[in-house]
Amino acid sequence: MKHSIVALGALFLAGCQTTAPAPAPTPSAQGVVAPSTEVPSSYAAFSGVWTGSWDVAEAPPLDGNIAVQTISPNGHVTALYAVGDAARGQFNAHSITVAGEIKGRTLTLEPFRNGARASYTLLPDGTLQGRYVRDGTVTPGRFEKAENKAQ
């Protein structure tokens, strides 16, 4: 009987083990189209694959990526937005195609299906300061160009 209880306890604990959250899918640089010479350099600076994370309150950072694939001369953007598994199990790692617009030094994506908005401000050091807003809650993030991380 004693061994049965220990075995049941071990089986229960094995079932409670969790795996590490899946990271955000890494967008391919192959989908990125170099901006034309008509695109202002301040807009063209957003082009490429950016990797980083969102600083979720009371949870581990949420892995995130964005690939800014196309930029028009007037600042319209197409991008691939990706996030990893949420620590609280609200969603799994995924990516979606999004549209957005650059105004000044900030790229703002169209609202997501859940009503949230994400924006990215290009900082003087060449990184993006992310801002994800949903239901009044603001989640900051920090992103670097993927090719800069490889150096």
PDB file of C-alpha atoms in Angstrom:
ATOM      1  CA  MET A   1       0.000   0.000   0.000  1.00  0.00           C
ATOM      2  CA  LYS A   2       2.822   2.368   0.923  1.00  0.00           C
ATOM      3  CA  HIS A   3       4.482   1.784  -2.465  1.00  0.00           C
ATOM      4  CA  SER A   4       1.176   2.395  -4.262  1.00  0.00           C
ATOM      5  CA  ILE A   5       0.782   5.783  -2.597  1.00  0.00           C
ATOM      6  CA  VAL A   6       4.364   6.751  -3.473  1.00  0.00           C
ATOM      7  CA  ALA A   7       3.832   5.611  -7.070  1.00  0.00           C
ATOM      8  CA  LEU A   8       0.578   7.578  -7.327  1.00  0.00           C
ATOM      9  CA  GLY A   9       2.320  10.639  -5.881  1.00  0.00           C
ATOM     10  CA  ALA A  10       5.160  10.351  -8.409  1.00  0.00           C
ATOM     11  CA  LEU A  11       2.672   9.942 -11.257  1.00  0.00           C
ATOM     12  CA  PHE A  12       0.748  13.012 -10.075  1.00  0.00           C
ATOM     13  CA  LEU A  13       3.933  15.103  -9.865  1.00  0.00           C
ATOM     14  CA  ALA A  14       5.034  13.970 -13.328  1.00  0.00           C
ATOM     15  CA  GLY A  15       1.687  15.148 -14.702  1.00  0.00           C
ATOM     16  CA  CYS A  16       2.204  18.561 -13.100  1.00  0.00           C
ATOM     17  CA  GLN A  17       5.509  19.215 -14.814  1.00  0.00           C
ATOM     18  CA  THR A  18       5.413  22.054 -17.272  1.00  0.00           C
ATOM     19  CA  THR A  19       7.482  22.599 -20.350  1.00  0.00           C
ATOM     20  CA  ALA A  20       9.237  25.830 -21.142  1.00  0.00           C
ATOM     21  CA  PRO A  21       7.034  28.279 -23.042  1.00  0.00           C
ATOM     22  CA  ALA A  22       7.544  28.236 -26.802  1.00  0.00           C
ATOM     23  CA  PRO A  23       9.322  31.307 -28.142  1.00  0.00           C
ATOM     24  CA  ALA A  24       7.785  33.621 -30.710  1.00  0.00           C
ATOM     25  CA  PRO A  25       8.083  32.355 -34.264  1.00  0.00           C
ATOM     26  CA  THR A  26      11.076  34.126 -35.809  1.00  0.00           C
ATOM     27  CA  PRO A  27      10.030  35.879 -39.004  1.00  0.00           C
ATOM     28  CA  SER A  28      12.247  35.341 -42.013  1.00  0.00           C
ATOM     29  CA  ALA A  29      14.207  38.236 -43.432  1.00  0.00           C
ATOM     30  CA  GLN A  30      13.291  36.809 -46.845  1.00  0.00           C
ATOM     31  CA  GLY A  31       9.849  38.436 -46.527  1.00  0.00           C
ATOM     32  CA  VAL A  32      11.400  41.875 -46.033  1.00  0.00           C
ATOM     33  CA  VAL A  33      11.437  44.057 -49.140  1.00  0.00           C
ATOM     34  CA  ALA A  34      14.108  46.768 -49.134  1.00  0.00           C
ATOM     35  CA  PRO A  35      12.430  50.189 -49.080  1.00  0.00           C
ATOM     36  CA  SER A  36      12.596  52.131 -52.340  1.00  0.00           C
ATOM     37  CA  THR A  37      14.634  55.313 -52.600  1.00  0.00           C
ATOM     38  CA  GLU A  38      11.328  57.225 -52.375  1.00  0.00           C
ATOM     39  CA  VAL A  39      10.852  56.097 -48.762  1.00  0.00           C
ATOM     40  CA  PRO A  40      12.235  58.663 -46.294  1.00  0.00           C
ATOM     41  CA  SER A  41      15.257  57.312 -44.392  1.00  0.00           C
ATOM     42  CA  SER A  42      13.448  57.890 -41.084  1.00  0.00           C
ATOM     43  CA  TYR A  43      10.777  55.413 -42.253  1.00  0.00           C
ATOM     44  CA  ALA A  44      13.246  53.018 -43.913  1.00  0.00           C
ATOM     45  CA  ALA A  45      15.013  52.587 -40.547  1.00  0.00           C
ATOM     46  CA  PHE A  46      12.029  50.452 -39.421  1.00  0.00           C
ATOM     47  CA  SER A  47      12.565  47.896 -42.201  1.00  0.00           C
ATOM     48  CA  GLY A  48      13.743  44.443 -41.125  1.00  0.00           C
ATOM     49  CA  VAL A  49      13.291  41.816 -38.447  1.00  0.00           C
ATOM     50  CA  TRP A  50      13.162  42.988 -34.823  1.00  0.00           C
ATOM     51  CA  THR A  51      13.362  40.615 -31.835  1.00  0.00           C
ATOM     52  CA  GLY A  52      12.761  41.243 -28.161  1.00  0.00           C
ATOM     53  CA  SER A  53      10.138  40.856 -25.474  1.00  0.00           C
ATOM     54  CA  TRP A  54       7.174  42.434 -23.754  1.00  0.00           C
ATOM     55  CA  ASP A  55       7.554  43.127 -20.001  1.00  0.00           C
ATOM     56  CA  VAL A  56       4.323  41.540 -18.771  1.00  0.00           C
ATOM     57  CA  ALA A  57       3.358  42.546 -15.206  1.00  0.00           C
ATOM     58  CA  GLU A  58       3.733  39.769 -12.642  1.00  0.00           C
ATOM     59  CA  ALA A  59       4.841  37.241 -15.287  1.00  0.00           C
ATOM     60  CA  PRO A  60       8.001  36.334 -17.156  1.00  0.00           C
ATOM     61  CA  PRO A  61       8.752  38.478 -20.220  1.00  0.00           C
ATOM     62  CA  LEU A  62       6.754  37.513 -23.309  1.00  0.00           C
ATOM     63  CA  ASP A  63       8.975  36.710 -26.279  1.00  0.00           C
ATOM     64  CA  GLY A  64       8.078  38.851 -29.311  1.00  0.00           C
ATOM     65  CA  ASN A  65       9.188  39.666 -32.838  1.00  0.00           C
ATOM     66  CA  ILE A  66       8.092  41.928 -35.634  1.00  0.00           C
ATOM     67  CA  ALA A  67       9.211  41.836 -39.250  1.00  0.00           C
ATOM     68  CA  VAL A  68       8.536  45.102 -41.036  1.00  0.00           C
ATOM     69  CA  GLN A  69       8.204  43.721 -44.552  1.00  0.00           C
ATOM     70  CA  THR A  70       7.165  46.677 -46.708  1.00  0.00           C
ATOM     71  CA  ILE A  71       7.131  50.445 -46.236  1.00  0.00           C
ATOM     72  CA  SER A  72       5.532  52.873 -48.669  1.00  0.00           C
ATOM     73  CA  PRO A  73       6.758  56.468 -49.154  1.00  0.00           C
ATOM     74  CA  ASN A  74       3.763  57.742 -47.143  1.00  0.00           C
ATOM     75  CA  GLY A  75       4.564  55.470 -44.155  1.00  0.00           C
ATOM     76  CA  HIS A  76       2.105  52.625 -44.702  1.00  0.00           C
ATOM     77  CA  VAL A  77       3.582  49.327 -43.507  1.00  0.00           C
ATOM     78  CA  THR A  78       2.923  45.617 -43.797  1.00  0.00           C
ATOM     79  CA  ALA A  79       4.463  43.474 -41.080  1.00  0.00           C
ATOM     80  CA  LEU A  80       4.474  40.074 -39.452  1.00  0.00           C
ATOM     81  CA  TYR A  81       3.816  40.298 -35.693  1.00  0.00           C
ATOM     82  CA  ALA A  82       4.761  37.289 -33.551  1.00  0.00           C
ATOM     83  CA  VAL A  83       4.595  36.372 -29.851  1.00  0.00           C
ATOM     84  CA  GLY A  84       5.556  33.308 -27.848  1.00  0.00           C
ATOM     85  CA  ASP A  85       3.464  31.262 -25.434  1.00  0.00           C
ATOM     86  CA  ALA A  86       1.803  33.330 -22.718  1.00  0.00           C
ATOM     87  CA  ALA A  87       2.967  32.350 -19.224  1.00  0.00           C
ATOM     88  CA  ARG A  88      -0.599  32.135 -17.956  1.00  0.00           C
ATOM     89  CA  GLY A  89      -1.736  29.952 -20.849  1.00  0.00           C
ATOM     90  CA  GLN A  90      -4.015  32.558 -22.488  1.00  0.00           C
ATOM     91  CA  PHE A  91      -2.587  31.808 -25.946  1.00  0.00           C
ATOM     92  CA  ASN A  92       0.064  29.816 -27.769  1.00  0.00           C
ATOM     93  CA  ALA A  93       2.971  31.111 -29.835  1.00  0.00           C
ATOM     94  CA  HIS A  94       1.700  32.531 -33.105  1.00  0.00           C
ATOM     95  CA  SER A  95       2.240  35.133 -35.784  1.00  0.00           C
ATOM     96  CA  ILE A  96      -0.133  37.298 -37.801  1.00  0.00           C
ATOM     97  CA  THR A  97       0.152  39.628 -40.758  1.00  0.00           C
ATOM     98  CA  VAL A  98      -0.678  43.203 -39.812  1.00  0.00           C
ATOM     99  CA  ALA A  99      -0.777  46.659 -41.351  1.00  0.00           C
ATOM    100  CA  GLY A 100       0.381  49.851 -39.736  1.00  0.00           C
ATOM    101  CA  GLU A 101       1.507  53.401 -40.245  1.00  0.00           C
ATOM    102  CA  ILE A 102       4.630  55.334 -39.353  1.00  0.00           C
ATOM    103  CA  LYS A 103       4.211  58.874 -38.079  1.00  0.00           C
ATOM    104  CA  GLY A 104       7.362  60.631 -36.972  1.00  0.00           C
ATOM    105  CA  ARG A 105       9.459  58.034 -35.134  1.00  0.00           C
ATOM    106  CA  THR A 106       6.566  55.726 -34.197  1.00  0.00           C
ATOM    107  CA  LEU A 107       5.087  52.757 -36.043  1.00  0.00           C
ATOM    108  CA  THR A 108       1.525  52.019 -34.912  1.00  0.00           C
ATOM    109  CA  LEU A 109      -0.119  48.761 -35.952  1.00  0.00           C
ATOM    110  CA  GLU A 110      -3.812  48.492 -36.751  1.00  0.00           C
ATOM    111  CA  PRO A 111      -5.828  47.190 -33.777  1.00  0.00           C
ATOM    112  CA  PHE A 112      -5.725  43.434 -33.190  1.00  0.00           C
ATOM    113  CA  ARG A 113      -8.908  41.317 -33.017  1.00  0.00           C
ATOM    114  CA  ASN A 114      -8.801  41.555 -29.209  1.00  0.00           C
ATOM    115  CA  GLY A 115      -8.909  45.376 -29.426  1.00  0.00           C
ATOM    116  CA  ALA A 116      -5.267  45.792 -28.393  1.00  0.00           C
ATOM    117  CA  ARG A 117      -2.881  48.159 -30.138  1.00  0.00           C
ATOM    118  CA  ALA A 118       0.872  47.828 -30.484  1.00  0.00           C
ATOM    119  CA  SER A 119       3.251  50.629 -31.344  1.00  0.00           C
ATOM    120  CA  TYR A 120       7.003  50.891 -31.669  1.00  0.00           C
ATOM    121  CA  THR A 121       9.069  54.054 -31.264  1.00  0.00           C
ATOM    122  CA  LEU A 122      12.539  54.159 -32.817  1.00  0.00           C
ATOM    123  CA  LEU A 123      14.998  55.353 -30.181  1.00  0.00           C
ATOM    124  CA  PRO A 124      18.301  57.186 -30.847  1.00  0.00           C
ATOM    125  CA  ASP A 125      20.264  54.013 -29.982  1.00  0.00           C
ATOM    126  CA  GLY A 126      18.573  52.150 -32.859  1.00  0.00           C
ATOM    127  CA  THR A 127      16.264  50.001 -30.714  1.00  0.00           C
ATOM    128  CA  LEU A 128      12.476  50.014 -30.672  1.00  0.00           C
ATOM    129  CA  GLN A 129      10.547  50.873 -27.512  1.00  0.00           C
ATOM    130  CA  GLY A 130       7.344  48.861 -27.763  1.00  0.00           C
ATOM    131  CA  ARG A 131       3.998  49.739 -26.230  1.00  0.00           C
ATOM    132  CA  TYR A 132       1.125  47.220 -26.161  1.00  0.00           C
ATOM    133  CA  VAL A 133      -2.176  48.612 -24.852  1.00  0.00           C
ATOM    134  CA  ARG A 134      -5.223  46.485 -24.081  1.00  0.00           C
ATOM    135  CA  ASP A 135      -8.184  47.416 -21.897  1.00  0.00           C
ATOM    136  CA  GLY A 136      -6.229  50.322 -20.403  1.00  0.00           C
ATOM    137  CA  THR A 137      -3.247  48.159 -19.430  1.00  0.00           C
ATOM    138  CA  VAL A 138       0.060  49.246 -20.946  1.00  0.00           C
ATOM    139  CA  THR A 139       2.802  46.665 -21.460  1.00  0.00           C
ATOM    140  CA  PRO A 140       6.219  47.989 -22.478  1.00  0.00           C
ATOM    141  CA  GLY A 141       8.725  46.112 -24.588  1.00  0.00           C
ATOM    142  CA  ARG A 142      12.175  46.468 -26.085  1.00  0.00           C
ATOM    143  CA  PHE A 143      13.246  45.204 -29.521  1.00  0.00           C
ATOM    144  CA  GLU A 144      16.540  45.109 -31.447  1.00  0.00           C
ATOM    145  CA  LYS A 145      17.159  44.537 -35.132  1.00  0.00           C
ATOM    146  CA  ALA A 146      17.984  40.862 -35.579  1.00  0.00           C
ATOM    147  CA  GLU A 147      21.099  41.590 -37.649  1.00  0.00           C
ATOM    148  CA  ASN A 148      22.397  43.868 -34.850  1.00  0.00           C
ATOM    149  CA  LYS A 149      22.069  41.027 -32.312  1.00  0.00           C
ATOM    150  CA  ALA A 150      24.175  38.714 -34.474  1.00  0.00           C
ATOM    151  CA  GLN A 151      27.191  41.066 -34.317  1.00  0.00           C
TER     152      GLN A 151
END
